[in-house]
Amino acid sequence: MGAINDDVYPRYLYASSMADRRVSKQVHDNVHGNIYLDPLSLKFVDTEQFQRLRDLKQLGLTYLVYPGAVHSRFEHSLGVYWLAGETIHKINIDQGSELGIDKFDIQTVKLAGLLHDVGHGPFSHMFEKEFLPKVLNNQKWSHEEMSLKMIDYIVDEHNIEIDSDVQKKVKEMIVASSEDTSSTILKEKRFLYDIVANGRNGIDVDKFDYIVRDSRACGLTCSFRFDRPLDTMRVIGDEICYRAKEYLTMHKLFSSRADLHRTVYTHAKVKAIELMFVDALTKANDHLDILSSIDDPAEYWKLDDSVMKCIETSRSEELKESRDLILRIRRRELYQFCNEFTVPKDQLEYFKDVTPQDIICSQNAGVVTLREEDIAVSNVKIDMTRGRKNPLQSINFFKDYECEEKFPIPDERISLLLPECCQDKIVRVYSKKHGLVEAVSDAFENFQLKNYGMKTQVHGTPQKKRQRK
């Protein structure tokens, strides 16, 4: 999939007028084509804090499995900025006068798209979801909240002239999808908060961009077309609704996201590499004092993917264990995948994450005694953004452009082929040492038999892995 053009995706004409483009900076993106940065947005882009996003890979360590996945948060942020602008301009052209959309709204939505990921850490979600929980002792931290701090810091550090109300609203839009804030944002023009980070039904331009961009980078076919929902959307009752005929298009958005999670983001080898690097980062944490910077924007912006090379090239004895783990990653001496199982549907609601201790307690008595530090477990959750719920149940549609009524559409009225369950939980177990693969595999099978009365995986650990020393 190359740059978007008339042959692939119709080029939008909703965006900036020619007068706007004369004062904008043109950047060519390999997904959206020409992107035009307005003067205020450009002031944020041309700061070292935003430019840091060039050094954060969008998909973290996935590039070690999918070589093309080297695109950055910088590219994605520009893409979301552009799509946010296209969306609000399209709504403004169609319904601007009745909705009272003004330049303040347009600027705010575009800035929210641009800055929504400025608080991400090294290797993106791995830093936040895998590393920090190991070292923070249950203290909450999110890249969205860090983005808010970074925005304030950038404005102050670079003396950016921005209306305080714009700045405040931009920050509200960035956290609009979180459970803690979505229910409290009950203001006028609520639909504006659904464009970048949609806590109402999960349809937002952040997903539009990364689904297409990530698929392209990994060499995968993407069947979702974001031009369809953009062309047919309409605000009814302060909510962005979609034409009923696009029901399956919206389903494809969520199924494409789930497919990416299964085949790319949670690929078994990707998770093995992530588990190894998280171990390396955890062992290096005290020496590098990473935690001292995660709440201080002045220090945090200096933290990026180069931390891996920093550890790898250091001669410090305190970093030897971490260095050895990274060397194993480089030499492809990875934690060995032993097996996986998908949690049965009737167990999903009460399932608790499996731990190395659970596997140890199920090991066979014999010459090998497994320890917690010999085993790594990855508990993977794949859903369609709403847990076990069908996200399409939260979307409102309209019949045609003359109709002012919005309504949900039950799956059964569209197709009986749509899934009844919208979530998978997969447990993968890895041996950190090649010689223990057989013992770990047997213990994992015993664990499944004890808890579920069966081995739920559909493939066994290959004999060549079991016998490798």
Tab-separated table of C-alpha atoms in Angstrom:
chain	number	residue	atom	x	y	z
A	1	MET	CA	0.000	0.000	0.000
A	2	GLY	CA	1.610	3.250	-1.084
A	3	ALA	CA	0.696	6.838	-0.435
A	4	ILE	CA	-2.992	7.520	-0.588
A	5	ASN	CA	-4.133	8.788	-3.988
A	6	ASP	CA	-7.264	8.886	-6.082
A	7	ASP	CA	-6.768	5.257	-7.100
A	8	VAL	CA	-6.634	3.973	-3.526
A	9	TYR	CA	-8.418	6.475	-1.292
A	10	PRO	CA	-10.225	9.519	-2.718
A	11	ARG	CA	-8.218	12.606	-1.811
A	12	TYR	CA	-10.166	14.765	0.621
A	13	LEU	CA	-10.964	18.315	-0.289
A	14	TYR	CA	-12.517	19.260	3.030
A	15	ALA	CA	-9.331	20.550	4.581
A	16	SER	CA	-7.659	23.912	4.611
A	17	SER	CA	-8.599	26.567	2.129
A	18	MET	CA	-5.908	27.723	-0.289
A	19	ALA	CA	-5.502	30.813	1.875
A	20	ASP	CA	-4.679	28.578	4.850
A	21	ARG	CA	-2.202	26.561	2.827
A	22	ARG	CA	-0.241	29.648	1.812
A	23	VAL	CA	0.811	30.082	5.454
A	24	SER	CA	1.199	26.374	6.183
A	25	LYS	CA	4.205	24.074	6.077
A	26	GLN	CA	3.855	21.202	3.617
A	27	VAL	CA	5.135	17.768	4.653
A	28	HIS	CA	4.843	14.690	2.460
A	29	ASP	CA	3.637	11.626	4.332
A	30	ASN	CA	3.889	8.137	2.850
A	31	VAL	CA	0.317	7.297	3.892
A	32	HIS	CA	-1.688	10.511	3.473
A	33	GLY	CA	0.333	12.333	0.850
A	34	ASN	CA	0.789	16.075	1.458
A	35	ILE	CA	0.072	17.232	5.006
A	36	TYR	CA	-0.187	20.951	5.761
A	37	LEU	CA	0.903	22.132	9.204
A	38	ASP	CA	-0.711	25.376	10.335
A	39	PRO	CA	1.531	28.018	12.001
A	40	LEU	CA	0.555	27.226	15.622
A	41	SER	CA	0.934	23.479	15.157
A	42	LEU	CA	4.305	24.034	13.493
A	43	LYS	CA	5.529	25.844	16.618
A	44	PHE	CA	4.953	22.629	18.581
A	45	VAL	CA	6.473	20.419	15.881
A	46	ASP	CA	9.644	22.498	15.773
A	47	THR	CA	10.606	21.765	19.380
A	48	GLU	CA	13.069	19.183	20.614
A	49	GLN	CA	10.305	17.647	22.748
A	50	PHE	CA	8.112	16.884	19.726
A	51	GLN	CA	11.039	15.965	17.484
A	52	ARG	CA	11.888	13.322	20.113
A	53	LEU	CA	8.976	11.313	18.681
A	54	ARG	CA	11.215	10.516	15.699
A	55	ASP	CA	13.240	8.374	18.104
A	56	LEU	CA	10.268	6.392	19.416
A	57	LYS	CA	9.278	3.486	17.186
A	58	GLN	CA	5.523	3.293	16.777
A	59	LEU	CA	5.510	-0.471	17.295
A	60	GLY	CA	8.333	-0.739	19.800
A	61	LEU	CA	10.432	-3.883	19.272
A	62	THR	CA	8.160	-5.313	16.582
A	63	TYR	CA	10.723	-4.356	13.935
A	64	LEU	CA	12.879	-7.254	15.163
A	65	VAL	CA	10.212	-9.593	13.742
A	66	TYR	CA	8.668	-7.389	11.027
A	67	PRO	CA	11.708	-5.550	9.577
A	68	GLY	CA	9.598	-2.824	7.980
A	69	ALA	CA	8.007	-1.739	11.258
A	70	VAL	CA	10.489	1.058	11.884
A	71	HIS	CA	8.041	3.936	11.522
A	72	SER	CA	7.915	6.396	14.403
A	73	ARG	CA	5.454	8.144	16.686
A	74	PHE	CA	6.399	11.320	14.789
A	75	GLU	CA	4.864	10.056	11.542
A	76	HIS	CA	1.783	8.747	13.315
A	77	SER	CA	1.251	12.036	15.161
A	78	LEU	CA	1.364	14.006	11.908
A	79	GLY	CA	-1.095	11.525	10.402
A	80	VAL	CA	-3.557	11.875	13.288
A	81	TYR	CA	-3.202	15.677	13.109
A	82	TRP	CA	-4.112	15.568	9.431
A	83	LEU	CA	-7.080	13.220	9.815
A	84	ALA	CA	-8.373	15.209	12.795
A	85	GLY	CA	-8.267	18.315	10.624
A	86	GLU	CA	-9.985	16.550	7.717
A	87	THR	CA	-12.727	15.329	10.042
A	88	ILE	CA	-13.542	18.654	11.670
A	89	HIS	CA	-13.386	20.466	8.303
A	90	LYS	CA	-15.778	17.927	6.769
A	91	ILE	CA	-18.244	18.379	9.644
A	92	ASN	CA	-17.841	22.152	9.408
A	93	ILE	CA	-18.666	22.192	5.684
A	94	ASP	CA	-21.738	20.008	6.129
A	95	GLN	CA	-23.105	21.257	9.464
A	96	GLY	CA	-20.878	24.087	10.667
A	97	SER	CA	-23.568	26.727	10.964
A	98	GLU	CA	-26.055	24.542	12.861
A	99	LEU	CA	-23.351	23.190	15.211
A	100	GLY	CA	-21.633	26.516	15.799
A	101	ILE	CA	-18.179	25.284	14.796
A	102	ASP	CA	-15.573	28.029	14.824
A	103	LYS	CA	-11.814	28.467	14.323
A	104	PHE	CA	-11.272	27.758	18.018
A	105	ASP	CA	-12.822	24.293	17.609
A	106	ILE	CA	-10.863	23.525	14.443
A	107	GLN	CA	-7.516	24.531	15.952
A	108	THR	CA	-8.205	22.613	19.155
A	109	VAL	CA	-9.095	19.348	17.422
A	110	LYS	CA	-6.030	19.514	15.160
A	111	LEU	CA	-3.669	20.208	18.075
A	112	ALA	CA	-5.169	17.348	20.065
A	113	GLY	CA	-4.415	15.016	17.154
A	114	LEU	CA	-0.875	16.336	16.852
A	115	LEU	CA	0.011	16.115	20.548
A	116	HIS	CA	-1.937	13.066	21.737
A	117	ASP	CA	1.173	10.819	21.845
A	118	VAL	CA	3.832	13.305	22.957
A	119	GLY	CA	3.975	11.578	26.356
A	120	HIS	CA	4.896	8.096	25.093
A	121	GLY	CA	7.979	6.394	26.518
A	122	PRO	CA	10.707	4.240	24.932
A	123	PHE	CA	9.375	1.470	22.695
A	124	SER	CA	5.861	2.846	23.109
A	125	HIS	CA	3.334	0.629	24.896
A	126	MET	CA	5.959	-1.823	26.142
A	127	PHE	CA	7.360	0.874	28.453
A	128	GLU	CA	3.963	1.722	29.910
A	129	LYS	CA	2.230	-1.677	29.980
A	130	GLU	CA	5.110	-4.081	30.651
A	131	PHE	CA	8.072	-2.288	32.236
A	132	LEU	CA	6.554	0.332	34.548
A	133	PRO	CA	4.145	-2.061	36.328
A	134	LYS	CA	7.184	-4.119	37.347
A	135	VAL	CA	8.960	-1.201	39.018
A	136	LEU	CA	6.209	1.204	40.139
A	137	ASN	CA	4.609	-0.942	42.854
A	138	ASN	CA	1.032	-0.465	41.594
A	139	GLN	CA	1.424	3.299	41.168
A	140	LYS	CA	-0.605	4.444	38.150
A	141	TRP	CA	1.095	6.067	35.172
A	142	SER	CA	-0.186	6.681	31.649
A	143	HIS	CA	1.279	8.224	28.532
A	144	GLU	CA	-1.899	10.298	28.153
A	145	GLU	CA	-1.367	11.998	31.508
A	146	MET	CA	2.298	12.503	30.628
A	147	SER	CA	1.209	14.094	27.350
A	148	LEU	CA	-0.695	16.722	29.342
A	149	LYS	CA	2.425	17.558	31.352
A	150	MET	CA	4.543	17.674	28.210
A	151	ILE	CA	2.139	20.100	26.524
A	152	ASP	CA	2.342	22.507	29.467
A	153	TYR	CA	6.119	22.148	29.540
A	154	ILE	CA	6.519	22.794	25.801
A	155	VAL	CA	4.313	25.890	25.967
A	156	ASP	CA	6.278	27.312	28.904
A	157	GLU	CA	9.733	26.278	27.691
A	158	HIS	CA	9.288	27.738	24.207
A	159	ASN	CA	6.997	30.653	25.089
A	160	ILE	CA	4.377	29.483	22.614
A	161	GLU	CA	1.540	31.937	22.359
A	162	ILE	CA	-1.602	29.870	22.694
A	163	ASP	CA	-5.010	30.721	24.081
A	164	SER	CA	-5.319	29.189	27.558
A	165	ASP	CA	-8.780	27.845	26.712
A	166	VAL	CA	-7.385	26.126	23.599
A	167	GLN	CA	-4.608	24.568	25.676
A	168	LYS	CA	-7.078	23.373	28.312
A	169	LYS	CA	-9.472	21.889	25.770
A	170	VAL	CA	-6.661	20.158	23.851
A	171	LYS	CA	-5.655	18.365	27.042
A	172	GLU	CA	-9.258	17.375	27.753
A	173	MET	CA	-9.576	15.868	24.296
A	174	ILE	CA	-6.412	13.789	24.699
A	175	VAL	CA	-7.728	12.033	27.818
A	176	ALA	CA	-11.354	11.898	26.626
A	177	SER	CA	-11.227	8.131	26.067
A	178	SER	CA	-10.054	7.202	29.564
A	179	GLU	CA	-12.598	5.726	31.983
A	180	ASP	CA	-11.733	8.324	34.612
A	181	THR	CA	-12.580	11.313	32.423
A	182	SER	CA	-15.002	10.326	29.661
A	183	SER	CA	-18.059	10.456	31.923
A	184	THR	CA	-17.148	13.895	33.284
A	185	ILE	CA	-16.863	15.649	29.913
A	186	LEU	CA	-20.487	16.562	29.397
A	187	LYS	CA	-20.018	19.936	27.757
A	188	GLU	CA	-21.340	21.598	24.661
A	189	LYS	CA	-20.034	20.195	21.376
A	190	ARG	CA	-19.355	16.846	23.011
A	191	PHE	CA	-18.872	15.374	19.522
A	192	LEU	CA	-15.553	17.227	19.209
A	193	TYR	CA	-14.109	15.012	21.943
A	194	ASP	CA	-14.853	11.885	19.905
A	195	ILE	CA	-12.630	12.795	16.962
A	196	VAL	CA	-9.141	12.031	18.361
A	197	ALA	CA	-9.746	9.770	21.386
A	198	ASN	CA	-13.270	8.401	21.417
A	199	GLY	CA	-14.362	7.071	24.800
A	200	ARG	CA	-17.930	6.706	23.617
A	201	ASN	CA	-17.580	3.986	20.987
A	202	GLY	CA	-13.885	3.713	20.060
A	203	ILE	CA	-14.142	5.178	16.542
A	204	ASP	CA	-11.466	7.852	16.221
A	205	VAL	CA	-8.825	9.088	13.812
A	206	ASP	CA	-6.027	7.711	15.998
A	207	LYS	CA	-7.185	4.209	14.996
A	208	PHE	CA	-7.805	5.270	11.413
A	209	ASP	CA	-4.154	6.240	11.075
A	210	TYR	CA	-2.367	3.466	12.931
A	211	ILE	CA	-4.405	0.624	11.404
A	212	VAL	CA	-3.476	1.717	7.886
A	213	ARG	CA	0.073	2.834	8.763
A	214	ASP	CA	0.993	-0.264	10.781
A	215	SER	CA	-0.457	-2.640	8.198
A	216	ARG	CA	1.492	-0.953	5.448
A	217	ALA	CA	4.772	-0.983	7.420
A	218	CYS	CA	4.431	-4.691	8.200
A	219	GLY	CA	3.581	-5.598	4.626
A	220	LEU	CA	0.040	-6.673	5.460
A	221	THR	CA	-3.111	-6.066	3.453
A	222	CYS	CA	-5.501	-3.619	5.076
A	223	SER	CA	-9.127	-3.964	4.018
A	224	PHE	CA	-10.399	-1.108	6.191
A	225	ARG	CA	-10.993	2.179	4.340
A	226	PHE	CA	-11.266	5.233	6.546
A	227	ASP	CA	-12.582	7.394	3.722
A	228	ARG	CA	-15.944	5.617	4.015
A	229	PRO	CA	-16.791	6.676	7.582
A	230	LEU	CA	-15.347	10.156	6.964
A	231	ASP	CA	-17.561	10.592	3.918
A	232	THR	CA	-20.770	9.389	5.584
A	233	MET	CA	-20.501	10.725	9.157
A	234	ARG	CA	-22.982	13.225	10.532
A	235	VAL	CA	-23.515	14.817	13.944
A	236	ILE	CA	-26.934	14.014	15.420
A	237	GLY	CA	-27.761	14.824	19.033
A	238	ASP	CA	-24.183	15.997	19.758
A	239	GLU	CA	-22.768	12.634	18.613
A	240	ILE	CA	-20.949	11.588	15.449
A	241	CYS	CA	-23.144	9.004	13.751
A	242	TYR	CA	-22.661	6.981	10.582
A	243	ARG	CA	-24.888	5.979	7.722
A	244	ALA	CA	-26.496	2.588	8.360
A	245	LYS	CA	-25.156	1.141	5.102
A	246	GLU	CA	-21.617	1.492	6.561
A	247	TYR	CA	-22.264	-0.965	9.407
A	248	LEU	CA	-19.890	-3.599	8.044
A	249	THR	CA	-17.249	-0.933	7.342
A	250	MET	CA	-17.295	-0.007	11.031
A	251	HIS	CA	-17.086	-3.681	11.964
A	252	LYS	CA	-14.054	-3.969	9.683
A	253	LEU	CA	-12.365	-1.166	11.653
A	254	PHE	CA	-12.541	-3.179	14.861
A	255	SER	CA	-11.787	-6.544	13.265
A	256	SER	CA	-8.739	-5.058	11.488
A	257	ARG	CA	-7.496	-3.737	14.806
A	258	ALA	CA	-7.998	-7.156	16.422
A	259	ASP	CA	-6.159	-8.850	13.534
A	260	LEU	CA	-3.192	-6.502	13.990
A	261	HIS	CA	-3.087	-7.321	17.686
A	262	ARG	CA	-3.107	-11.050	16.964
A	263	THR	CA	-0.645	-11.162	14.065
A	264	VAL	CA	1.659	-8.224	14.856
A	265	TYR	CA	1.434	-6.543	18.254
A	266	THR	CA	1.177	-9.810	20.242
A	267	HIS	CA	3.066	-12.092	17.851
A	268	ALA	CA	4.695	-14.874	19.906
A	269	LYS	CA	8.233	-13.856	18.891
A	270	VAL	CA	7.503	-10.171	19.467
A	271	LYS	CA	6.323	-10.971	23.003
A	272	ALA	CA	9.423	-13.108	23.635
A	273	ILE	CA	11.665	-10.181	22.677
A	274	GLU	CA	9.593	-7.765	24.756
A	275	LEU	CA	9.803	-10.047	27.802
A	276	MET	CA	13.584	-10.170	27.433
A	277	PHE	CA	13.993	-6.423	27.044
A	278	VAL	CA	11.654	-5.703	29.944
A	279	ASP	CA	13.863	-7.975	32.075
A	280	ALA	CA	16.923	-6.092	30.818
A	281	LEU	CA	15.355	-2.701	31.533
A	282	THR	CA	14.184	-3.820	34.984
A	283	LYS	CA	17.683	-4.971	35.916
A	284	ALA	CA	19.115	-1.676	34.609
A	285	ASN	CA	16.525	0.533	36.286
A	286	ASP	CA	18.410	1.294	39.508
A	287	HIS	CA	21.652	2.123	37.706
A	288	LEU	CA	20.003	4.263	35.004
A	289	ASP	CA	17.520	5.783	37.470
A	290	ILE	CA	14.759	5.698	34.856
A	291	LEU	CA	11.959	6.292	37.353
A	292	SER	CA	13.344	9.666	38.379
A	293	SER	CA	12.334	11.129	35.010
A	294	ILE	CA	8.853	9.721	34.408
A	295	ASP	CA	7.046	12.574	36.190
A	296	ASP	CA	9.376	15.401	35.168
A	297	PRO	CA	8.861	16.596	31.565
A	298	ALA	CA	12.224	18.435	31.625
A	299	GLU	CA	13.966	15.066	32.028
A	300	TYR	CA	11.415	12.756	30.481
A	301	TRP	CA	11.751	14.134	26.956
A	302	LYS	CA	15.390	12.942	26.961
A	303	LEU	CA	14.226	9.326	27.329
A	304	ASP	CA	13.763	7.456	24.035
A	305	ASP	CA	14.577	4.194	22.249
A	306	SER	CA	18.305	4.925	22.472
A	307	VAL	CA	18.185	3.490	26.016
A	308	MET	CA	18.694	0.062	24.410
A	309	LYS	CA	21.946	1.116	22.731
A	310	CYS	CA	22.993	2.915	25.915
A	311	ILE	CA	22.794	-0.349	27.860
A	312	GLU	CA	24.293	-2.407	25.054
A	313	THR	CA	27.430	-0.266	24.691
A	314	SER	CA	27.984	0.518	28.371
A	315	ARG	CA	30.999	-0.963	30.143
A	316	SER	CA	29.411	-0.619	33.542
A	317	GLU	CA	29.506	-3.821	35.584
A	318	GLU	CA	26.099	-2.930	37.043
A	319	LEU	CA	24.597	-3.298	33.561
A	320	LYS	CA	26.211	-6.641	32.693
A	321	GLU	CA	23.046	-8.741	33.147
A	322	SER	CA	21.031	-6.298	31.064
A	323	ARG	CA	23.775	-6.168	28.446
A	324	ASP	CA	23.846	-9.962	28.201
A	325	LEU	CA	20.087	-10.101	27.641
A	326	ILE	CA	20.274	-7.571	24.823
A	327	LEU	CA	23.152	-9.531	23.305
A	328	ARG	CA	20.938	-12.609	23.353
A	329	ILE	CA	18.244	-10.637	21.507
A	330	ARG	CA	20.783	-9.548	18.892
A	331	ARG	CA	21.985	-13.129	18.429
A	332	ARG	CA	18.406	-14.468	18.338
A	333	GLU	CA	18.925	-16.555	21.453
A	334	LEU	CA	15.431	-15.724	22.619
A	335	TYR	CA	13.298	-16.996	25.440
A	336	GLN	CA	11.891	-20.235	24.033
A	337	PHE	CA	8.189	-20.385	23.332
A	338	CYS	CA	6.845	-23.512	25.045
A	339	ASN	CA	3.154	-23.352	24.361
A	340	GLU	CA	-0.025	-21.326	24.582
A	341	PHE	CA	-3.685	-21.796	25.321
A	342	THR	CA	-6.762	-19.739	24.707
A	343	VAL	CA	-8.884	-19.263	27.814
A	344	PRO	CA	-12.254	-21.037	27.347
A	345	LYS	CA	-15.180	-18.698	26.752
A	346	ASP	CA	-16.957	-19.692	29.973
A	347	GLN	CA	-13.834	-18.823	31.993
A	348	LEU	CA	-13.199	-15.348	30.574
A	349	GLU	CA	-15.141	-13.395	33.185
A	350	TYR	CA	-13.318	-14.896	36.178
A	351	PHE	CA	-9.909	-15.502	34.625
A	352	LYS	CA	-6.850	-14.294	36.538
A	353	ASP	CA	-3.493	-13.791	34.864
A	354	VAL	CA	-1.241	-16.832	35.002
A	355	THR	CA	2.105	-16.325	36.759
A	356	PRO	CA	5.403	-18.246	36.700
A	357	GLN	CA	4.512	-19.421	40.210
A	358	ASP	CA	1.373	-21.103	38.841
A	359	ILE	CA	3.495	-23.079	36.379
A	360	ILE	CA	6.082	-24.062	39.008
A	361	CYS	CA	3.368	-25.464	41.255
A	362	SER	CA	2.370	-27.821	38.431
A	363	GLN	CA	5.825	-29.157	37.553
A	364	ASN	CA	6.631	-32.868	37.522
A	365	ALA	CA	8.841	-34.266	40.246
A	366	GLY	CA	12.139	-35.212	38.661
A	367	VAL	CA	15.742	-34.276	38.121
A	368	VAL	CA	14.886	-30.720	37.042
A	369	THR	CA	13.519	-28.254	39.582
A	370	LEU	CA	12.042	-25.159	37.991
A	371	ARG	CA	12.317	-21.731	39.614
A	372	GLU	CA	10.278	-18.602	38.957
A	373	GLU	CA	13.222	-16.936	37.259
A	374	ASP	CA	13.328	-19.787	34.706
A	375	ILE	CA	9.876	-18.983	33.309
A	376	ALA	CA	8.274	-16.038	31.547
A	377	VAL	CA	4.523	-15.771	31.048
A	378	SER	CA	2.682	-13.472	28.653
A	379	ASN	CA	-1.033	-12.941	29.289
A	380	VAL	CA	-2.421	-11.527	26.066
A	381	LYS	CA	-5.826	-9.890	25.725
A	382	ILE	CA	-7.215	-9.273	22.249
A	383	ASP	CA	-10.546	-7.533	21.902
A	384	MET	CA	-12.416	-5.022	19.763
A	385	THR	CA	-11.853	-2.048	22.146
A	386	ARG	CA	-14.772	-2.757	24.520
A	387	GLY	CA	-13.620	-5.888	26.342
A	388	ARG	CA	-16.074	-8.754	25.851
A	389	LYS	CA	-18.731	-6.324	24.599
A	390	ASN	CA	-19.422	-5.716	20.944
A	391	PRO	CA	-18.241	-2.138	20.199
A	392	LEU	CA	-20.835	-1.741	17.455
A	393	GLN	CA	-23.557	-1.778	20.101
A	394	SER	CA	-22.242	1.639	21.220
A	395	ILE	CA	-22.430	3.191	17.749
A	396	ASN	CA	-25.435	5.124	16.521
A	397	PHE	CA	-26.380	5.165	12.848
A	398	PHE	CA	-28.799	7.103	10.665
A	399	LYS	CA	-30.851	5.948	7.693
A	400	ASP	CA	-30.165	8.751	5.217
A	401	TYR	CA	-29.139	12.394	5.125
A	402	GLU	CA	-32.711	13.655	5.378
A	403	CYS	CA	-33.288	11.708	8.591
A	404	GLU	CA	-32.665	13.254	12.021
A	405	GLU	CA	-33.114	10.030	13.964
A	406	LYS	CA	-30.138	8.031	15.286
A	407	PHE	CA	-30.305	4.390	16.337
A	408	PRO	CA	-28.105	1.357	17.117
A	409	ILE	CA	-28.178	-1.723	14.882
A	410	PRO	CA	-28.097	-5.246	16.373
A	411	ASP	CA	-25.622	-7.652	14.754
A	412	GLU	CA	-28.312	-10.161	13.868
A	413	ARG	CA	-30.010	-7.611	11.610
A	414	ILE	CA	-26.858	-7.416	9.488
A	415	SER	CA	-25.242	-10.840	9.363
A	416	LEU	CA	-25.228	-14.102	11.293
A	417	LEU	CA	-21.531	-14.474	10.442
A	418	LEU	CA	-20.441	-11.779	12.919
A	419	PRO	CA	-18.753	-13.098	16.082
A	420	GLU	CA	-20.760	-13.744	19.246
A	421	CYS	CA	-17.719	-13.216	21.494
A	422	CYS	CA	-15.524	-10.159	21.047
A	423	GLN	CA	-12.525	-11.062	23.196
A	424	ASP	CA	-9.716	-13.612	23.365
A	425	LYS	CA	-7.364	-14.178	26.257
A	426	ILE	CA	-4.262	-16.148	25.393
A	427	VAL	CA	-1.628	-17.394	27.835
A	428	ARG	CA	1.846	-18.016	26.436
A	429	VAL	CA	4.638	-19.578	28.428
A	430	TYR	CA	8.342	-19.264	27.658
A	431	SER	CA	11.457	-20.936	29.022
A	432	LYS	CA	14.289	-18.490	29.655
A	433	LYS	CA	16.822	-21.324	29.221
A	434	HIS	CA	16.897	-23.669	26.232
A	435	GLY	CA	17.587	-26.723	28.356
A	436	LEU	CA	14.384	-26.304	30.353
A	437	VAL	CA	11.889	-26.216	27.486
A	438	GLU	CA	10.647	-29.760	28.058
A	439	ALA	CA	10.237	-29.305	31.819
A	440	VAL	CA	8.396	-25.997	31.394
A	441	SER	CA	6.190	-27.417	28.629
A	442	ASP	CA	5.199	-30.399	30.796
A	443	ALA	CA	4.472	-28.154	33.774
A	444	PHE	CA	2.311	-25.908	31.598
A	445	GLU	CA	0.331	-28.899	30.322
A	446	ASN	CA	-0.168	-30.086	33.898
A	447	PHE	CA	-1.418	-26.619	34.836
A	448	GLN	CA	-4.034	-26.723	32.076
A	449	LEU	CA	-5.203	-30.235	32.990
A	450	LYS	CA	-5.510	-29.233	36.643
A	451	ASN	CA	-7.438	-26.019	35.959
A	452	TYR	CA	-9.465	-26.860	32.853
A	453	GLY	CA	-9.485	-30.651	32.699
A	454	MET	CA	-7.878	-30.542	29.264
A	455	LYS	CA	-4.985	-29.190	27.274
A	456	THR	CA	-6.548	-26.353	25.323
A	457	GLN	CA	-3.672	-25.592	22.966
A	458	VAL	CA	-3.922	-26.975	19.445
A	459	HIS	CA	-0.220	-27.596	18.900
A	460	GLY	CA	2.453	-29.134	21.058
A	461	THR	CA	6.006	-27.972	21.626
A	462	PRO	CA	8.142	-29.407	18.797
A	463	GLN	CA	10.431	-32.237	19.856
A	464	LYS	CA	13.490	-30.430	18.514
A	465	LYS	CA	12.783	-27.605	20.987
A	466	ARG	CA	12.083	-29.983	23.851
A	467	GLN	CA	15.351	-31.800	23.320
A	468	ARG	CA	17.561	-28.787	22.588
A	469	LYS	CA	20.291	-28.247	25.161
